[in-house]
Coordinates of C-alpha atoms in Angstrom, one line a residue:
Chain A
M128 CA 23.7 17.8 -0.8
K129 CA 20.0 18.7 -0.4
V130 CA 17.2 16.5 1.0
L131 CA 13.7 17.7 -0.1
V132 CA 10.9 16.1 2.1
P133 CA 7.3 16.5 1.5
I134 CA 4.7 15.8 5.0
K135 CA 1.1 15.9 5.0
R136 CA -1.3 16.7 7.3
V137 CA -3.9 13.8 8.6
I138 CA -5.8 12.6 11.2
D139 CA -4.4 11.1 13.9
Y140 CA -4.0 7.7 13.4
N141 CA -5.5 6.5 16.3
V142 CA -8.7 8.3 16.2
S143 CA -11.9 6.8 14.0
V144 CA -13.4 8.4 11.2
R145 CA -17.2 9.8 11.3
I146 CA -19.0 9.7 8.2
K147 CA -21.2 12.6 7.6
P148 CA -24.7 12.0 8.6
D149 CA -25.0 12.9 4.7
H150 CA -22.8 10.8 3.0
S151 CA -20.6 13.6 1.5
D152 CA -17.5 13.1 3.4
V153 CA -15.7 12.4 6.4
D154 CA -16.1 14.5 8.5
L155 CA -12.7 16.1 9.6
T156 CA -13.7 18.6 12.4
N157 CA -12.4 19.2 16.0
L158 CA -10.4 15.8 15.2
K159 CA -6.8 15.5 16.6
M160 CA -4.2 16.3 13.3
A161 CA -0.8 14.7 13.1
I162 CA 1.5 14.5 10.5
N163 CA 0.9 11.5 8.4
P164 CA 3.5 8.7 10.3
F165 CA 5.0 7.4 6.8
C166 CA 5.9 10.9 6.6
E167 CA 7.8 10.9 9.7
I168 CA 9.7 8.2 8.9
A169 CA 10.8 10.3 5.7
V170 CA 11.8 13.5 8.1
E171 CA 13.5 11.3 10.3
E172 CA 15.3 9.7 7.6
A173 CA 16.8 12.7 5.9
V174 CA 17.7 14.2 10.2
R175 CA 19.7 10.8 10.0
L176 CA 21.5 11.0 6.9
K177 CA 22.3 14.5 7.8
E178 CA 23.4 13.5 11.1
Q179 CA 25.9 11.1 9.1
A180 CA 26.5 14.0 6.9
K181 CA 25.4 13.1 4.1
A182 CA 22.8 15.8 3.9
T183 CA 23.8 19.4 4.1
E184 CA 20.2 20.8 4.4
I185 CA 16.3 19.5 4.8
I186 CA 13.4 21.0 3.4
V187 CA 9.9 19.9 4.3
V188 CA 7.4 21.2 2.3
S189 CA 3.8 20.6 2.9
I190 CA 0.2 21.6 0.8
G191 CA -2.7 22.7 2.5
N192 CA -5.2 25.2 4.4
K193 CA -3.3 27.5 6.9
A194 CA -3.4 24.5 9.5
C195 CA -1.0 22.3 8.0
Q196 CA 1.8 25.0 9.4
E197 CA 1.4 23.0 12.3
Q198 CA 2.9 19.8 11.0
L199 CA 5.3 22.0 9.2
R200 CA 6.5 23.2 12.5
A201 CA 6.3 19.8 14.0
A202 CA 9.1 18.9 11.4
L203 CA 11.3 21.3 11.9
A204 CA 11.3 21.0 15.8
L205 CA 12.5 17.6 14.6
G206 CA 15.3 18.6 13.0
A207 CA 14.4 20.1 9.5
D208 CA 16.4 23.4 8.8
R209 CA 13.3 25.3 6.6
A210 CA 10.0 25.1 5.4
I211 CA 7.7 25.7 2.2
H212 CA 3.8 25.8 3.1
I213 CA 1.9 25.8 -0.5
E214 CA -1.3 27.6 0.4
S215 CA -4.2 25.4 -0.9
D216 CA -7.6 25.2 0.1
Y217 CA -8.7 22.5 -2.3
Q218 CA -8.6 19.1 -2.0
L219 CA -5.9 18.3 -4.1
E220 CA -5.6 14.5 -6.1
P221 CA -2.1 12.8 -5.4
L222 CA -1.0 13.6 -9.3
H223 CA -1.7 17.6 -8.4
V224 CA 0.4 17.6 -5.7
A225 CA 3.2 15.6 -7.4
K226 CA 2.9 18.6 -10.0
L227 CA 3.4 21.4 -7.8
L228 CA 6.1 19.6 -5.7
K229 CA 8.0 18.8 -9.2
T230 CA 8.8 22.8 -9.7
V231 CA 9.9 22.7 -5.9
V232 CA 12.0 20.4 -6.4
E233 CA 13.2 21.9 -9.7
Q234 CA 13.9 25.5 -7.6
E235 CA 15.3 23.2 -4.9
S236 CA 17.4 20.8 -6.8
P237 CA 17.4 18.1 -4.1
G238 CA 19.9 15.6 -4.2
L239 CA 17.1 13.6 -2.6
V240 CA 13.1 13.8 -2.1
I241 CA 12.1 11.5 0.6
L242 CA 8.2 10.9 1.1
G243 CA 5.9 8.4 2.9
K244 CA 5.0 5.3 1.2
Q245 CA 1.3 6.7 1.6
A246 CA -1.4 9.0 3.5
I247 CA -3.2 7.0 6.0
D248 CA -5.9 9.2 5.1
N249 CA -6.9 8.5 1.1
D250 CA -4.8 5.5 1.6
N251 CA -3.3 6.1 -2.2
N252 CA 0.2 5.3 -2.4
Q253 CA 1.1 8.0 -5.5
T254 CA 2.6 10.7 -4.9
G255 CA 6.2 10.0 -4.8
Q256 CA 5.7 7.2 -7.9
M257 CA 4.0 10.0 -9.6
L258 CA 7.0 12.7 -9.2
A259 CA 9.6 10.9 -10.1
A260 CA 7.5 9.8 -12.9
L261 CA 7.3 13.4 -13.6
L262 CA 11.3 14.5 -12.8
G263 CA 11.7 11.2 -15.0
Y264 CA 14.0 10.7 -12.1
G265 CA 14.5 6.9 -10.7
Q266 CA 12.6 5.9 -7.4
G267 CA 13.0 3.4 -4.5
T268 CA 9.7 3.5 -3.1
F269 CA 8.5 1.5 0.0
A270 CA 11.7 1.5 1.4
S271 CA 13.5 0.0 4.8
K272 CA 16.6 0.4 4.0
V273 CA 18.4 3.7 2.6
D274 CA 22.4 3.7 1.6
I275 CA 24.3 6.6 0.2
V276 CA 27.4 5.9 -1.8
D277 CA 28.5 8.4 -3.5
D278 CA 26.2 9.3 -6.2
V279 CA 24.6 6.3 -5.6
V280 CA 21.6 5.4 -3.5
H281 CA 21.0 1.8 -2.4
V282 CA 17.0 1.2 -1.1
T283 CA 16.3 -1.9 0.2
R284 CA 12.6 -2.4 -1.2
E285 CA 9.9 -4.2 1.6
V286 CA 8.3 -6.6 -1.7
D287 CA 5.5 -8.9 -1.1
G288 CA 7.8 -11.7 -0.5
G289 CA 10.4 -10.5 0.7
L290 CA 12.8 -7.3 0.2
Q291 CA 14.4 -6.1 -2.9
T292 CA 17.8 -3.5 -2.9
L293 CA 18.1 -1.3 -5.7
A294 CA 20.9 1.4 -7.0
L295 CA 19.2 4.9 -8.0
P296 CA 21.9 7.5 -9.2
L297 CA 21.5 10.7 -7.1
P298 CA 19.1 12.6 -7.7
A299 CA 16.0 10.1 -7.0
I300 CA 12.8 9.9 -4.7
I301 CA 12.6 7.7 -2.2
T302 CA 9.2 6.4 0.2
T303 CA 9.2 5.1 3.2
D304 CA 7.7 2.0 4.9
L305 CA 7.0 1.2 8.2
R306 CA 10.7 -0.2 9.2
L307 CA 12.7 2.5 7.7
N308 CA 13.8 3.8 11.3
E309 CA 11.7 4.9 14.7
P310 CA 10.9 8.5 14.6
R311 CA 12.4 11.0 17.4
Y312 CA 10.6 13.0 19.6
A313 CA 11.3 16.5 19.1
S314 CA 12.2 18.2 23.0
L315 CA 10.9 21.4 24.1
P316 CA 14.2 23.1 23.5
N317 CA 14.0 21.9 19.7
I318 CA 10.1 23.1 19.8
M319 CA 10.8 26.0 20.5
K320 CA 14.4 26.9 18.0
A321 CA 11.7 25.8 16.0
K322 CA 9.8 28.9 15.9
R323 CA 11.9 30.7 14.3
K324 CA 13.7 28.4 11.5
P325 CA 12.6 30.0 8.0
M326 CA 8.6 29.5 6.5
E327 CA 8.0 30.6 3.0
V328 CA 4.6 30.6 2.1
V329 CA 3.5 30.6 -1.5
T330 CA 0.3 30.1 -3.4
A331 CA -0.8 27.0 -4.5
E332 CA -2.3 28.6 -7.5
S333 CA 0.9 30.7 -8.5
F334 CA 2.7 27.4 -9.5
G335 CA 0.6 28.0 -13.4
V336 CA -0.7 24.7 -12.0
D337 CA -3.7 23.1 -13.5
L338 CA -5.5 21.7 -10.7
A339 CA -8.6 20.9 -11.2
P340 CA -10.5 17.7 -9.9
R341 CA -10.1 14.9 -12.8
V342 CA -11.7 12.6 -9.9
K343 CA -15.3 13.6 -8.3
L344 CA -15.8 11.9 -5.0
L345 CA -19.5 11.4 -4.8
K346 CA -20.5 9.6 -1.3
V347 CA -18.6 8.0 1.3
T348 CA -20.1 5.0 3.2
P349 CA -19.6 3.5 6.1
P350 CA -18.4 -0.1 5.6
A351 CA -20.5 -3.1 5.2
K352 CA -21.6 -3.7 9.1
R353 CA -20.5 -8.0 10.6
Q354 CA -23.1 -10.1 12.1
A355 CA -22.6 -10.0 16.0
G356 CA -20.3 -12.9 16.7
I357 CA -20.6 -15.3 19.3
M358 CA -18.3 -15.6 22.4
V359 CA -17.7 -19.6 22.9
E360 CA -16.4 -21.3 25.6
N361 CA -13.9 -23.3 25.0
V362 CA -11.3 -25.0 22.0
A363 CA -13.6 -28.1 21.7
Q364 CA -16.6 -25.5 21.3
L365 CA -14.9 -23.9 18.6
V366 CA -13.4 -26.4 16.8
E367 CA -17.1 -27.8 17.0
K368 CA -18.8 -24.8 15.7
L369 CA -16.0 -24.1 13.0
K370 CA -17.1 -27.5 11.5
T371 CA -20.4 -27.3 11.9
E372 CA -21.6 -24.2 12.1
A373 CA -19.7 -22.0 9.5
K374 CA -17.8 -24.8 8.1
V375 CA -14.7 -23.4 7.2
I376 CA -13.5 -26.7 8.4
A377 CA -13.3 -30.3 7.6
Chain B
M281 CA -10.3 0.4 -27.4
S282 CA -10.5 -1.9 -24.3
V283 CA -8.6 -3.1 -21.3
L284 CA -4.7 -3.6 -20.8
V285 CA -4.7 -5.8 -17.5
Y286 CA -1.2 -6.1 -16.2
A287 CA -0.1 -10.1 -15.1
E288 CA 1.2 -10.6 -11.5
H289 CA 4.0 -13.2 -11.7
D290 CA 7.6 -14.4 -10.6
N291 CA 8.7 -14.7 -14.3
Q292 CA 7.6 -18.7 -13.8
Q293 CA 4.3 -18.5 -12.3
L294 CA 0.6 -16.4 -12.9
K295 CA 0.1 -15.4 -9.7
D296 CA -3.6 -15.9 -8.7
E297 CA -4.8 -12.4 -8.8
T298 CA -4.3 -11.9 -12.3
L299 CA -7.6 -14.0 -12.5
K300 CA -8.7 -12.0 -10.2
L301 CA -7.7 -9.0 -12.7
V302 CA -9.3 -10.1 -15.0
A303 CA -12.3 -10.7 -13.6
A304 CA -12.9 -6.8 -12.8
A305 CA -11.5 -6.4 -16.4
V306 CA -14.5 -8.0 -18.3
Q307 CA -16.8 -5.9 -16.0
L308 CA -15.6 -3.0 -17.7
D309 CA -16.1 -3.8 -21.4
E310 CA -15.5 -6.9 -23.5
Q311 CA -11.9 -6.9 -25.3
V312 CA -10.1 -7.5 -22.4
H313 CA -5.6 -8.1 -23.1
V314 CA -3.5 -9.3 -20.5
L315 CA 0.6 -8.0 -20.9
V316 CA 3.0 -10.1 -19.1
A317 CA 6.3 -8.5 -19.0
G318 CA 9.2 -10.2 -17.9
S319 CA 12.3 -12.3 -18.4
D320 CA 12.5 -15.9 -19.7
C321 CA 8.4 -16.0 -18.9
E322 CA 6.9 -17.6 -21.8
V323 CA 5.3 -20.0 -19.3
V324 CA 3.3 -17.5 -17.4
A325 CA 1.9 -16.4 -21.2
A326 CA 1.0 -19.6 -21.5
S327 CA -1.2 -19.9 -18.1
A328 CA -2.6 -16.2 -18.7
A329 CA -4.2 -17.3 -23.0
K330 CA -5.6 -19.8 -20.7
I331 CA -8.2 -17.9 -18.6
S332 CA -11.7 -17.3 -19.7
G333 CA -13.0 -13.6 -20.8
V334 CA -9.0 -12.6 -21.7
S335 CA -9.2 -11.7 -25.9
K336 CA -5.0 -11.7 -26.2
V337 CA -1.6 -12.2 -24.4
L338 CA 0.4 -9.7 -24.6
L339 CA 4.3 -11.2 -24.2
A340 CA 7.0 -8.7 -23.5
D341 CA 9.7 -10.8 -22.9
D342 CA 13.3 -9.1 -21.9
I343 CA 15.9 -9.3 -20.1
N344 CA 15.0 -5.7 -18.5
Y345 CA 11.5 -6.5 -17.3
K346 CA 13.0 -9.1 -15.2
H347 CA 12.8 -7.5 -12.0
Q348 CA 9.8 -5.6 -13.7
L349 CA 11.4 -2.4 -12.2
A350 CA 9.3 0.6 -12.3
E351 CA 11.2 2.5 -14.7
N352 CA 11.4 -0.3 -17.1
V353 CA 7.8 -1.1 -17.4
S354 CA 6.0 2.3 -17.0
T355 CA 7.7 3.1 -19.8
L356 CA 6.5 0.1 -21.5
V357 CA 3.0 0.2 -20.4
L358 CA 3.5 4.2 -21.7
E359 CA 4.4 2.9 -24.9
L360 CA 1.2 0.4 -25.0
A361 CA -0.7 2.7 -23.4
S362 CA -3.1 4.8 -26.8
D363 CA -4.8 1.6 -27.4
Y364 CA -6.5 0.8 -23.8
Q365 CA -8.8 2.8 -22.9
Y366 CA -8.1 1.4 -18.7
I367 CA -5.2 0.0 -17.7
L368 CA -5.6 -2.4 -14.6
A369 CA -3.0 -4.4 -12.5
A370 CA -3.3 -5.3 -8.8
A371 CA -3.1 -4.0 -5.9
L372 CA 0.2 -5.6 -4.6
T373 CA 3.8 -4.0 -4.5
T374 CA 4.1 -4.5 -8.6
G375 CA 1.6 -2.9 -9.5
K376 CA 1.5 0.0 -6.8
N377 CA 5.3 0.3 -7.8
F378 CA 4.7 1.1 -11.2
L379 CA 1.0 1.8 -12.4
P380 CA 1.1 5.7 -10.5
R381 CA 4.1 5.9 -12.8
V382 CA 2.0 5.4 -15.7
A383 CA -0.9 7.3 -14.9
A384 CA 1.4 10.2 -14.8
L385 CA 3.6 10.4 -17.4
L386 CA -0.1 10.1 -18.6
D387 CA -0.8 12.9 -17.5
V388 CA -4.4 11.3 -15.8
S389 CA -4.9 10.6 -12.3
M390 CA -4.9 7.3 -10.5
I391 CA -7.7 5.6 -8.7
A392 CA -6.1 2.9 -6.4
D393 CA -7.2 0.0 -4.7
I394 CA -10.7 -0.5 -6.5
S395 CA -13.0 -2.8 -4.1
A396 CA -15.8 -2.7 -6.6
I397 CA -17.0 -1.3 -9.6
E398 CA -19.8 0.6 -9.9
S399 CA -20.1 1.5 -14.2
T400 CA -17.9 2.0 -16.6
D401 CA -16.0 5.3 -15.1
T402 CA -17.7 4.9 -11.3
F403 CA -15.5 2.6 -8.7
V404 CA -15.5 2.3 -4.7
R405 CA -12.7 2.3 -2.4
P406 CA -11.7 1.5 0.9
I407 CA -10.1 5.0 2.7
Y408 CA -9.1 5.8 6.1
A409 CA -8.2 1.9 6.7
G410 CA -11.1 0.6 5.7
N411 CA -13.3 2.6 7.7
A412 CA -14.7 3.9 5.2
F413 CA -15.4 3.5 1.3
A414 CA -15.7 6.3 -1.0
T415 CA -17.2 5.9 -4.4
V416 CA -15.6 8.2 -7.0
Q417 CA -16.0 9.2 -11.0
S418 CA -13.1 9.6 -12.8
I419 CA -13.6 11.9 -15.6
D420 CA -10.0 11.1 -17.2
P421 CA -10.3 9.9 -20.6
I422 CA -7.9 6.6 -19.8
K423 CA -8.7 5.3 -16.4
V424 CA -5.7 4.1 -14.9
L425 CA -6.4 1.4 -11.7
T426 CA -5.0 -0.5 -9.2
V427 CA -7.7 -3.4 -7.9
R428 CA -8.2 -4.5 -4.2
T429 CA -8.0 -8.2 -5.8
T430 CA -9.6 -10.0 -2.4
A431 CA -13.0 -8.2 -3.9
F432 CA -13.1 -9.9 -7.1
D433 CA -13.6 -13.8 -7.2
K434 CA -11.4 -15.8 -10.1
A435 CA -11.9 -15.7 -13.4
E436 CA -12.4 -19.5 -15.0
L437 CA -10.0 -21.3 -17.2
G438 CA -11.0 -23.1 -19.8
N439 CA -9.7 -20.3 -22.4
N440 CA -7.1 -20.4 -25.8
A441 CA -5.9 -16.6 -26.4
P442 CA -3.3 -16.0 -28.9
V443 CA -0.3 -14.7 -27.7
E444 CA 1.4 -11.8 -29.3
A445 CA 4.9 -10.8 -28.5
I446 CA 6.0 -8.1 -28.4
Q447 CA 9.3 -6.5 -29.5
M448 CA 9.9 -3.3 -27.0
S449 CA 13.3 -3.1 -24.8
C450 CA 12.3 -0.6 -22.5
D451 CA 15.8 0.6 -20.7
A452 CA 15.3 3.8 -18.9
G453 CA 18.7 4.2 -17.3
L454 CA 17.5 5.4 -13.4
S455 CA 17.4 2.0 -11.6
S456 CA 18.9 -1.4 -11.7
H457 CA 18.5 -4.6 -9.4
I458 CA 21.3 -5.0 -6.4
E459 CA 19.9 -8.6 -5.1
D460 CA 16.7 -9.9 -3.9
Q461 CA 15.9 -11.8 -1.0
F462 CA 12.9 -13.7 -0.2
T463 CA 11.5 -15.8 2.5
K464 CA 11.8 -19.0 1.9
S465 CA 8.2 -20.9 2.9
E466 CA 6.8 -24.5 1.9
R467 CA 2.8 -23.3 3.6
P468 CA 0.5 -21.4 1.2
E469 CA 1.0 -17.4 0.0
L470 CA -1.2 -15.0 2.6
G471 CA -3.0 -13.6 -0.2
A472 CA -4.1 -16.5 -1.9
A473 CA -4.9 -19.3 1.8
K474 CA -7.8 -19.7 2.7
I475 CA -6.9 -19.9 5.9
I476 CA -4.9 -17.9 8.2
I477 CA -3.7 -18.0 11.1
S478 CA -1.6 -14.7 12.7
G479 CA -0.1 -14.2 15.3
G480 CA 0.1 -10.9 17.1
R481 CA 2.3 -9.1 20.6
G482 CA 0.8 -11.6 22.7
M483 CA 2.9 -14.0 21.3
Q484 CA 5.6 -12.1 23.0
N485 CA 8.3 -14.3 20.8
G486 CA 9.5 -15.4 18.3
E487 CA 10.1 -19.3 19.5
N488 CA 6.1 -18.9 20.1
F489 CA 5.2 -18.9 16.9
A490 CA 5.8 -22.6 16.7
L491 CA 2.9 -22.6 18.3
L492 CA 0.9 -21.7 15.1
E493 CA 2.8 -23.8 13.1
G494 CA 1.3 -26.9 13.7
I495 CA -2.3 -26.1 13.3
A496 CA -1.4 -24.0 10.1
D497 CA 0.0 -27.5 8.5
K498 CA -3.2 -29.5 9.7
L499 CA -5.1 -26.9 8.4
G500 CA -3.2 -26.0 5.3
A501 CA -3.3 -22.2 6.2
A502 CA -0.9 -19.3 5.9
I503 CA 0.8 -18.1 8.9
G504 CA 0.6 -13.7 9.4
A505 CA 1.3 -11.0 12.3
S506 CA 0.1 -8.4 13.9
R507 CA 2.5 -5.5 13.3
A508 CA 3.0 -5.2 16.5
A509 CA 4.9 -8.6 16.0
V510 CA 6.7 -7.4 13.0
D511 CA 7.7 -4.2 15.0
A512 CA 9.0 -6.3 17.9
G513 CA 11.1 -8.7 16.0
F514 CA 8.8 -12.1 16.1
V515 CA 8.6 -12.3 12.7
A516 CA 9.7 -11.4 8.8
N517 CA 7.5 -8.0 8.0
D518 CA 6.0 -9.3 5.0
M519 CA 4.3 -11.6 6.8
Q520 CA 2.3 -8.4 7.9
V521 CA -1.5 -8.1 7.8
G522 CA -2.9 -4.6 7.9
Q523 CA -2.9 -1.2 5.9
T524 CA 0.8 -0.9 5.3
G525 CA 1.2 -4.4 5.4
K526 CA -1.3 -6.5 3.6
I527 CA -4.8 -7.5 2.7
V528 CA -6.5 -10.9 3.3
A529 CA -9.9 -12.0 3.0
P530 CA -9.6 -16.2 3.7
D531 CA -12.6 -18.3 4.8
L532 CA -10.8 -18.5 8.2
Y533 CA -9.1 -15.8 9.2
I534 CA -7.5 -17.1 13.3
A535 CA -6.3 -14.1 15.0
V536 CA -4.5 -15.2 18.7
G537 CA -3.4 -12.3 21.0
I538 CA -4.0 -9.8 18.5
S539 CA -5.5 -7.1 20.2
G540 CA -7.3 -5.7 17.0
A541 CA -6.0 -2.4 15.9
I542 CA -8.1 -0.4 13.5
Q543 CA -4.5 -0.4 11.3
H544 CA -5.2 -4.8 11.9
L545 CA -8.6 -4.8 11.0
A546 CA -7.7 -2.8 7.9
G547 CA -6.1 -5.8 6.7
M548 CA -8.5 -9.0 7.3
K549 CA -12.1 -8.0 8.1
D550 CA -13.9 -9.1 4.7
S551 CA -12.5 -12.8 6.1
K552 CA -15.7 -14.7 5.6
V553 CA -15.4 -15.6 9.5
I554 CA -13.2 -14.8 12.3
V555 CA -12.0 -16.7 14.8
A556 CA -10.2 -14.3 17.9
I557 CA -7.9 -16.3 21.0
N558 CA -7.6 -13.3 23.6
K559 CA -6.6 -13.3 27.2
D560 CA -8.5 -9.7 27.5
P561 CA -12.0 -9.8 27.1
D562 CA -12.1 -6.3 26.3
A563 CA -10.0 -6.6 23.4
P564 CA -11.1 -4.9 20.2
I565 CA -11.0 -7.6 18.0
F566 CA -13.8 -9.5 19.8
Q567 CA -16.1 -7.1 18.1
I568 CA -15.5 -8.4 15.2
A569 CA -14.6 -12.0 15.5
D570 CA -17.6 -14.4 14.8
Y571 CA -16.5 -16.8 17.3
G572 CA -14.1 -15.3 20.4
L573 CA -12.4 -17.3 22.9
E574 CA -11.0 -15.7 26.2
A575 CA -8.4 -17.5 26.9
D576 CA -4.6 -18.1 27.5
L577 CA -3.2 -18.4 23.9
F578 CA -0.3 -20.7 25.5
S579 CA -2.8 -23.2 26.7
A580 CA -5.2 -22.5 23.6
L581 CA -3.0 -23.2 21.5
P582 CA -1.6 -26.4 21.8
E583 CA -5.3 -27.6 22.6
L584 CA -6.5 -26.4 19.8
E585 CA -3.7 -28.1 17.6
A586 CA -4.8 -31.1 19.3
A587 CA -8.3 -31.6 18.1
L588 CA -7.9 -30.6 15.2

């Protein structure tokens, strides 16, 4: 069974974003970029499935400008077998990404597609669900455990209030939550080997998908600043302030 | 044309988030219909009919909606969608799970986690873990939106809207439910609590979370946790507050032994009053705290419990 893992190049999660002075967007120039943390978990899960002999080939795919080949190489170093780069200079919406991925799924016919639950830049949490809808597949979102039994995948999901386990016939779509696994680091020999693994480059335009934006970004603003707080000396003073000044406790 | 609001419930009880969804919906259009999809959930529909601003409650009571599986619920909502200009759900796990499916089937882009409504087609939403807010305009004919419920006040009660049963049994046959493992708790739910006390890595182990319990009981507070505390296995993951956990905005948030990583702040920085207890005076949490106490939590927590 092939496993397809779409990954996204995003700002490194430790880096604070700056907003452009004209408020047109965030400013990503010269910032450290990385594989979206949830996508890294997706790659790791695919590699573990291969190690358990449940997957035969892992294909990673990323959509974006040329720079995202860096993240595809990183995923190859983690254990993916080959990469597909869909070149596009547009800011694509999850719906567009899902449509492009649908074509890749139809060409490659993987048994499982594993995505991250959300990208930490736009925080949308949509692409996996949309891809499942377009393909008419079942979906196991926010997965914290994945277990393949013959032609069915059992997915334990992190839902409000606890966990829920579902069974989905394959092929299916899974989106990863944080606790699915702990991604490994790429070793130096694997980073070297990854340079020789195949990477196919295609343009998004060649897919014949309408990529016109449906949502216009009007402006980006910083969050409201909180008023500077004060340091209290001790617990008694804290309780006193909460009762009389903030009036949040009786 | 009108607004379809997807009710948050557990088949027995309507959740408060639905009241906040209705408050957002009435800003968009006068006609607000609430869809209650579930199994044996008539009592939920009856509660929804009491929310001011609701014109009609649609009750889809069928075994196929019992666990609100995305595949079945999205098929149902898709069937109803042509009558609506807006489809709203809470930005909680149920809404996040099925609504993008609906949007894709309608061939429209979805706007996630809106925190404000600027006009009938323009919305504000947090991006980059709440470090920036994007104002976006949708040009799609049907606006499919999840709502950050903590950003809206609850709609009032005191209505008696009609309840209309809809006979549609959608089984997509793409998924089946095996089991639920819900965390049992006597305390208020994180999303609904007025006061939350959260512990982080500084708690050192799961047993030490007991130090928070006495305080939580005295304050009627919910107990939360940072990702570090959850990843270290101190507590269950549904207690996690943050970008990838729950987004909360209580009246009082007490962060204990939490450094204040970007990811955690994204989940709680809209709280009215923030208290930080940390022994590291340079912890970033102090930059957003209204009241900071530089102290060892192991001495401060028993003192706090005694002082309440």
